[in-house]
Short mmCIF file of C-alpha atoms in Angstrom, two decimals:
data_model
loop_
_atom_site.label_atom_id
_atom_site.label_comp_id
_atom_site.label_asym_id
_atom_site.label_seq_id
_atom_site.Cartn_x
_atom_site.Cartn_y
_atom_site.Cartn_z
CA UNK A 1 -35.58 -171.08 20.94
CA UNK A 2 -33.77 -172.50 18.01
CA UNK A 3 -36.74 -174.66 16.50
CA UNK A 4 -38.41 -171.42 16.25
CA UNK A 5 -35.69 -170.01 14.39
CA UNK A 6 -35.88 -172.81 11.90
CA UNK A 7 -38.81 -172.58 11.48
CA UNK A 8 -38.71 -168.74 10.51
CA UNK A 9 -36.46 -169.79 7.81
CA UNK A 10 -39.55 -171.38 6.28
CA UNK A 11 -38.00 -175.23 7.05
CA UNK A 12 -40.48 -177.87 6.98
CA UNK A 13 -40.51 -179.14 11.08
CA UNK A 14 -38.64 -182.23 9.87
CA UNK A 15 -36.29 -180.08 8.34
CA UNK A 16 -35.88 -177.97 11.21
CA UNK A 17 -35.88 -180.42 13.97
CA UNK A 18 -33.03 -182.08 11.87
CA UNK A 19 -31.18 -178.72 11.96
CA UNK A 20 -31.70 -178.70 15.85
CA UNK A 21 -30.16 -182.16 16.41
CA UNK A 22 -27.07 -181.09 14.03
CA UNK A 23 -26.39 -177.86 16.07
CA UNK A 24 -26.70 -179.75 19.61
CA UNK A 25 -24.56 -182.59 18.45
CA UNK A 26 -22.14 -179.75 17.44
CA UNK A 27 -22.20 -178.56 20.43
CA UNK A 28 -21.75 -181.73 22.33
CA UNK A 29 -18.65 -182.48 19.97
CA UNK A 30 -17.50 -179.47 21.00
CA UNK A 31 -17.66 -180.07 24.73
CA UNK A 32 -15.83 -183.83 24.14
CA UNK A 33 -12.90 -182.07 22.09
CA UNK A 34 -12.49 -179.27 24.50
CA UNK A 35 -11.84 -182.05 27.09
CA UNK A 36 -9.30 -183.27 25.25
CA UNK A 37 -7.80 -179.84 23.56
CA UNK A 38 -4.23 -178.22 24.98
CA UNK A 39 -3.77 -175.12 22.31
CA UNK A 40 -5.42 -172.22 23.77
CA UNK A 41 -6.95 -170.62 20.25
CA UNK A 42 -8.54 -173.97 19.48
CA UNK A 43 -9.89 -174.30 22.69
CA UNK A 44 -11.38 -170.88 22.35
CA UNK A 45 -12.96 -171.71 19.42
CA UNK A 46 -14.09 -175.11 21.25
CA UNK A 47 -15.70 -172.71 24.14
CA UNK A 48 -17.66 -170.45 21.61
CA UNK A 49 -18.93 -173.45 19.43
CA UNK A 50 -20.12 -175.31 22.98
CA UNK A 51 -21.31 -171.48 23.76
CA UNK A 52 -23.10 -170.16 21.54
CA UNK A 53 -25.14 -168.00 23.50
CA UNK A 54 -22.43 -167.16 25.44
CA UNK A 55 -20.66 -163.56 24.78
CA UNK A 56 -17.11 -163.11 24.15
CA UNK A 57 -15.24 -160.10 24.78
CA UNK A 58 -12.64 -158.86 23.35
CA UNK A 59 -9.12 -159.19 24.52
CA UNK A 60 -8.09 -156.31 26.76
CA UNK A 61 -5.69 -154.14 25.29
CA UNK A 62 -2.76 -153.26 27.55
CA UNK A 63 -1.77 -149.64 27.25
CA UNK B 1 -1.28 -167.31 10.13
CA UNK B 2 -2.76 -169.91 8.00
CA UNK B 3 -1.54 -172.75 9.95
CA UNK B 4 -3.26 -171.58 12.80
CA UNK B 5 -6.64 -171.61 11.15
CA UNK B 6 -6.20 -175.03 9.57
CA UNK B 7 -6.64 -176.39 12.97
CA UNK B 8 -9.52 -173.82 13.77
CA UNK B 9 -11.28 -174.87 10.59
CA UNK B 10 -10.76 -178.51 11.08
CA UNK B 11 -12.53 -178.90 14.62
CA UNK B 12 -14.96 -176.07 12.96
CA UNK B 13 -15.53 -179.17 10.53
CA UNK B 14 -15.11 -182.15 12.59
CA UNK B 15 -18.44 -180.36 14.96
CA UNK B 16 -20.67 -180.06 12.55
CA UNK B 17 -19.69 -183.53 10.56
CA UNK B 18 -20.60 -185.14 14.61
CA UNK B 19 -23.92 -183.21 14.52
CA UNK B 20 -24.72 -184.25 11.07
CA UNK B 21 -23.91 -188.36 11.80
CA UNK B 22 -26.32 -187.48 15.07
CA UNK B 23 -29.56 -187.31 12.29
CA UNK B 24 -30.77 -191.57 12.27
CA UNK B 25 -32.26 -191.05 9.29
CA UNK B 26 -31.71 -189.00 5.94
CA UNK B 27 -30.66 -185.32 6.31
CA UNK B 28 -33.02 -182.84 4.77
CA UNK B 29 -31.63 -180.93 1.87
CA UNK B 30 -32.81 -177.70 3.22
CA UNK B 31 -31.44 -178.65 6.72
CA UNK B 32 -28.06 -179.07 4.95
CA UNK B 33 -28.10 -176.31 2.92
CA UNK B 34 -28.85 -174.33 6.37
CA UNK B 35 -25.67 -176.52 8.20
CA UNK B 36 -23.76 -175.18 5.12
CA UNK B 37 -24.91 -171.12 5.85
CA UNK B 38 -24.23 -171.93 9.35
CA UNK B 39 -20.21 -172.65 8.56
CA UNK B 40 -20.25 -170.09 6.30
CA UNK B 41 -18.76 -167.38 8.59
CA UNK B 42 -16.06 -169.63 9.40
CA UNK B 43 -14.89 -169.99 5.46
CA UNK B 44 -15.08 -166.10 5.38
CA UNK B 45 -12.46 -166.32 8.60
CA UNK B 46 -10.54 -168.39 6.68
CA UNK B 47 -9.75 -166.45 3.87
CA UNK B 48 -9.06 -163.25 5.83
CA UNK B 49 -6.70 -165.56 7.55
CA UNK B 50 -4.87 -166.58 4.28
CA UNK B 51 -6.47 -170.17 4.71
CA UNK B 52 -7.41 -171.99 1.69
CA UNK B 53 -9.39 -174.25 2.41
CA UNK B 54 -10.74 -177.16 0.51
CA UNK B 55 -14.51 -176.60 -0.77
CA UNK B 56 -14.39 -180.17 -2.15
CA UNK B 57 -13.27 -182.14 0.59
CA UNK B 58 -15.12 -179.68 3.17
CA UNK B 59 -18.31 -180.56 1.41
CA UNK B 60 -17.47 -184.65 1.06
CA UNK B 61 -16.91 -184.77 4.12
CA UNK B 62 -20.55 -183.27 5.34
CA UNK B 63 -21.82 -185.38 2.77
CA UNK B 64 -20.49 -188.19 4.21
CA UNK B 65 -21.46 -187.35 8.05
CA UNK B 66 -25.05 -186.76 6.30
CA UNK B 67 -25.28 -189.71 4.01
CA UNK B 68 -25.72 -187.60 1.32
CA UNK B 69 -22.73 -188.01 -1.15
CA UNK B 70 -24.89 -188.07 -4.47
CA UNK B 71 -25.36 -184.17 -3.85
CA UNK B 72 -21.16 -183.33 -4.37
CA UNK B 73 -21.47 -180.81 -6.75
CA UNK B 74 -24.49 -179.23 -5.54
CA UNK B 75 -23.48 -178.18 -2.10
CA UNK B 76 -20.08 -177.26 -3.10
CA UNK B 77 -21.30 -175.36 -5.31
CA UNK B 78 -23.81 -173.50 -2.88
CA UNK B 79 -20.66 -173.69 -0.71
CA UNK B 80 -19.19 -171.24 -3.40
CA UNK B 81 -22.06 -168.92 -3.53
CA UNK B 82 -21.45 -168.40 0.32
CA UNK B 83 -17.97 -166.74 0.04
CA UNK B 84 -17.24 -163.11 0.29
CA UNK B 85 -17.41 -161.00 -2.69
CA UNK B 86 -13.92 -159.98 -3.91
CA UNK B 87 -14.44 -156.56 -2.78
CA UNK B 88 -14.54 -157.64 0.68
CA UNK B 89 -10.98 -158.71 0.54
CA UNK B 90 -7.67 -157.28 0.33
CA UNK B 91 -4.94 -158.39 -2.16
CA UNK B 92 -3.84 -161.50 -0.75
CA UNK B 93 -6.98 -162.49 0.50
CA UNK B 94 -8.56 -162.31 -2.95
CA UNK B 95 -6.14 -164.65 -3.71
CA UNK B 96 -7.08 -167.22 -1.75
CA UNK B 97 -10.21 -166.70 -2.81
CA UNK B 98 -9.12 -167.21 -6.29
CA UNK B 99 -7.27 -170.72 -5.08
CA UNK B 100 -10.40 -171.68 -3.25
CA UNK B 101 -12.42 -171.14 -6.40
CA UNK B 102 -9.95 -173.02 -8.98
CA UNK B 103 -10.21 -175.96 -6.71
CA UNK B 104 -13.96 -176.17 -7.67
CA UNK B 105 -13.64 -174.62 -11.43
CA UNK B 106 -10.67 -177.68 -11.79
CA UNK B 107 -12.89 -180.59 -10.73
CA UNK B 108 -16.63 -179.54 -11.93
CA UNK B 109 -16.06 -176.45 -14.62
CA UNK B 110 -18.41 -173.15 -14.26
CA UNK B 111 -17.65 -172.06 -11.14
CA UNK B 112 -15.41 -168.83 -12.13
CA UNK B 113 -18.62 -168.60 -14.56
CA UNK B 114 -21.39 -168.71 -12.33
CA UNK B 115 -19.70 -166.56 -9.48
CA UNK B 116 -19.01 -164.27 -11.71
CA UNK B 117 -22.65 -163.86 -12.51
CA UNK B 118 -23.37 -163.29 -9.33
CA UNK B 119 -20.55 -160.60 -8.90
CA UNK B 120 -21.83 -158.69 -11.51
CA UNK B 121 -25.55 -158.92 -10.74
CA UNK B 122 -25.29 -158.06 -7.08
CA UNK B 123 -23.43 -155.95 -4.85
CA UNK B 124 -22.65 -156.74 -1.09
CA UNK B 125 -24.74 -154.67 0.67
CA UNK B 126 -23.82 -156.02 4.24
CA UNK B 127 -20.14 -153.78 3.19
CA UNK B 128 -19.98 -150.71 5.26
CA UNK B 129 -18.87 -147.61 2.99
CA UNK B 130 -15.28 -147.02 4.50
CA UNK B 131 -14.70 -150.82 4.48
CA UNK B 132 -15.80 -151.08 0.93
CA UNK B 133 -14.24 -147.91 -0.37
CA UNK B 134 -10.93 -149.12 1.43
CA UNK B 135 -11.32 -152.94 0.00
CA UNK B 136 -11.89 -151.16 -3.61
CA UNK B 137 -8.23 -149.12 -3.14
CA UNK B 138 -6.21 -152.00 -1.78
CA UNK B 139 -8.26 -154.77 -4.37
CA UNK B 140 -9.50 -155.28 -7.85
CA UNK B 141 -10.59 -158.11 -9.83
CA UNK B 142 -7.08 -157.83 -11.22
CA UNK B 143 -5.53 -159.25 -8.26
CA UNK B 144 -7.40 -162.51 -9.55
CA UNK B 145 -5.77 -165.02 -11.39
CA UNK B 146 -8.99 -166.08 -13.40
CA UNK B 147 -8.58 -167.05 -16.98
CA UNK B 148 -9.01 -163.26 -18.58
CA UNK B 149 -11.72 -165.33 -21.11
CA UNK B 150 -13.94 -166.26 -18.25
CA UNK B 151 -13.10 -163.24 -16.22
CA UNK B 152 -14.00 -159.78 -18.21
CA UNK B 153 -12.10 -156.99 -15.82
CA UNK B 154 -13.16 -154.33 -18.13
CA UNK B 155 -17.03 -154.55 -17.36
CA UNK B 156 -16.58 -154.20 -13.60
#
């Protein structure tokens, strides 16, 4: 519920509904790069800004 | 090292410029300021990855996205008062913390000034004690190339 969030952060709505269009356009951009992106560590980057709910674990360490 | 995050930071960037030319209309100040918090993890990444980035150009360029360039030297400056406290860093990060910092101090003047205000009146609480006692061993305000007029060691 981000507009919640916003607004928890004492934004005015207009404010905060800007803040919500910013963060799914990020997203978005994200998605449209990641389409186009070859280097894995950018890409993962790409994934967790498209993601940001999403969890990421850690790499598994070989023993 | 660096290299690497130069590319990280620049689609980091590029993201959030595309979400701020998504706004028709004029961007909020307090909705930038929040875009700016947002990113603000990613300029502490930076400098523990030896990245110096540019504050100036970072902040033009949301500026730009936002249609907002008239406020430059406000939101770079917020921009500064968003990075990790010395302590946080080792040696060589505190130096690109330091290069990060001239950037802004060349261009506008005050910013070794004001963040060092800020470093003396607060402390970072979000430090856990074995991180913070270790960053105190490996750094000091020494490690800082700030002019020694601007920059009194001995009080800290």
């Amino acid at each position: 519920m981000p507009q919640q969030d916003s607004l928890e952060r004492g934004l005015s709505p207009r404010a905060s509904q800007q803040l919500d269009q910013v963060r799914a356009g990020r997203e978005e951009c994200a998605k449209e790069l990641l389409a186009k992106t070859s280097s894995g560590t950018v890409a993962n980057r790409l994934k967790k800004i498209a993601n940001p709910n999403e969890l990421t674990l850690p790499p598994r360490q070989v023993v | 090292m660096a290299a690497n995050f130069a590319e990280i930071f620049e689609v980091e960037l590029q993201c959030w410029c595309y979400g701020l030319t998504n706004i028709e209309d004029r961007v909020e100040r307090r909705a930038l300021n929040e875009v700016v918090k947002d990113f603000a993890p990613v300029f502490k990444e930076a400098i523990e990855n030896l990245y110096a980035f540019d504050p100036i150009e970072t902040t033009r360029r949301l500026l730009t996205a936002a249609r907002c360039p008239e406020l430059e030297k406000e939101m770079t400056f917020y921009l500064l008062s968003l990075l990790p406290f010395p302590t946080e860093l080792n040696g060589e990060q505190a130096k690109i913390l330091n290069e990060i910092v001239l950037k802004v101090e060349r261009l506008f003047g005050g910013a070794i000034q004001r963040l060092q205000r800020k470093w003396n009146s607060s402390s970072p609480a979000r430090v856990s004690a074995p991180r913070k006692a270790r960053a105190h061993s490996e750094t000091s305000f020494e490690n800082l190339s700030f002019p020694s007029s601007l920059l009194d060691i001995k009080k800290l």
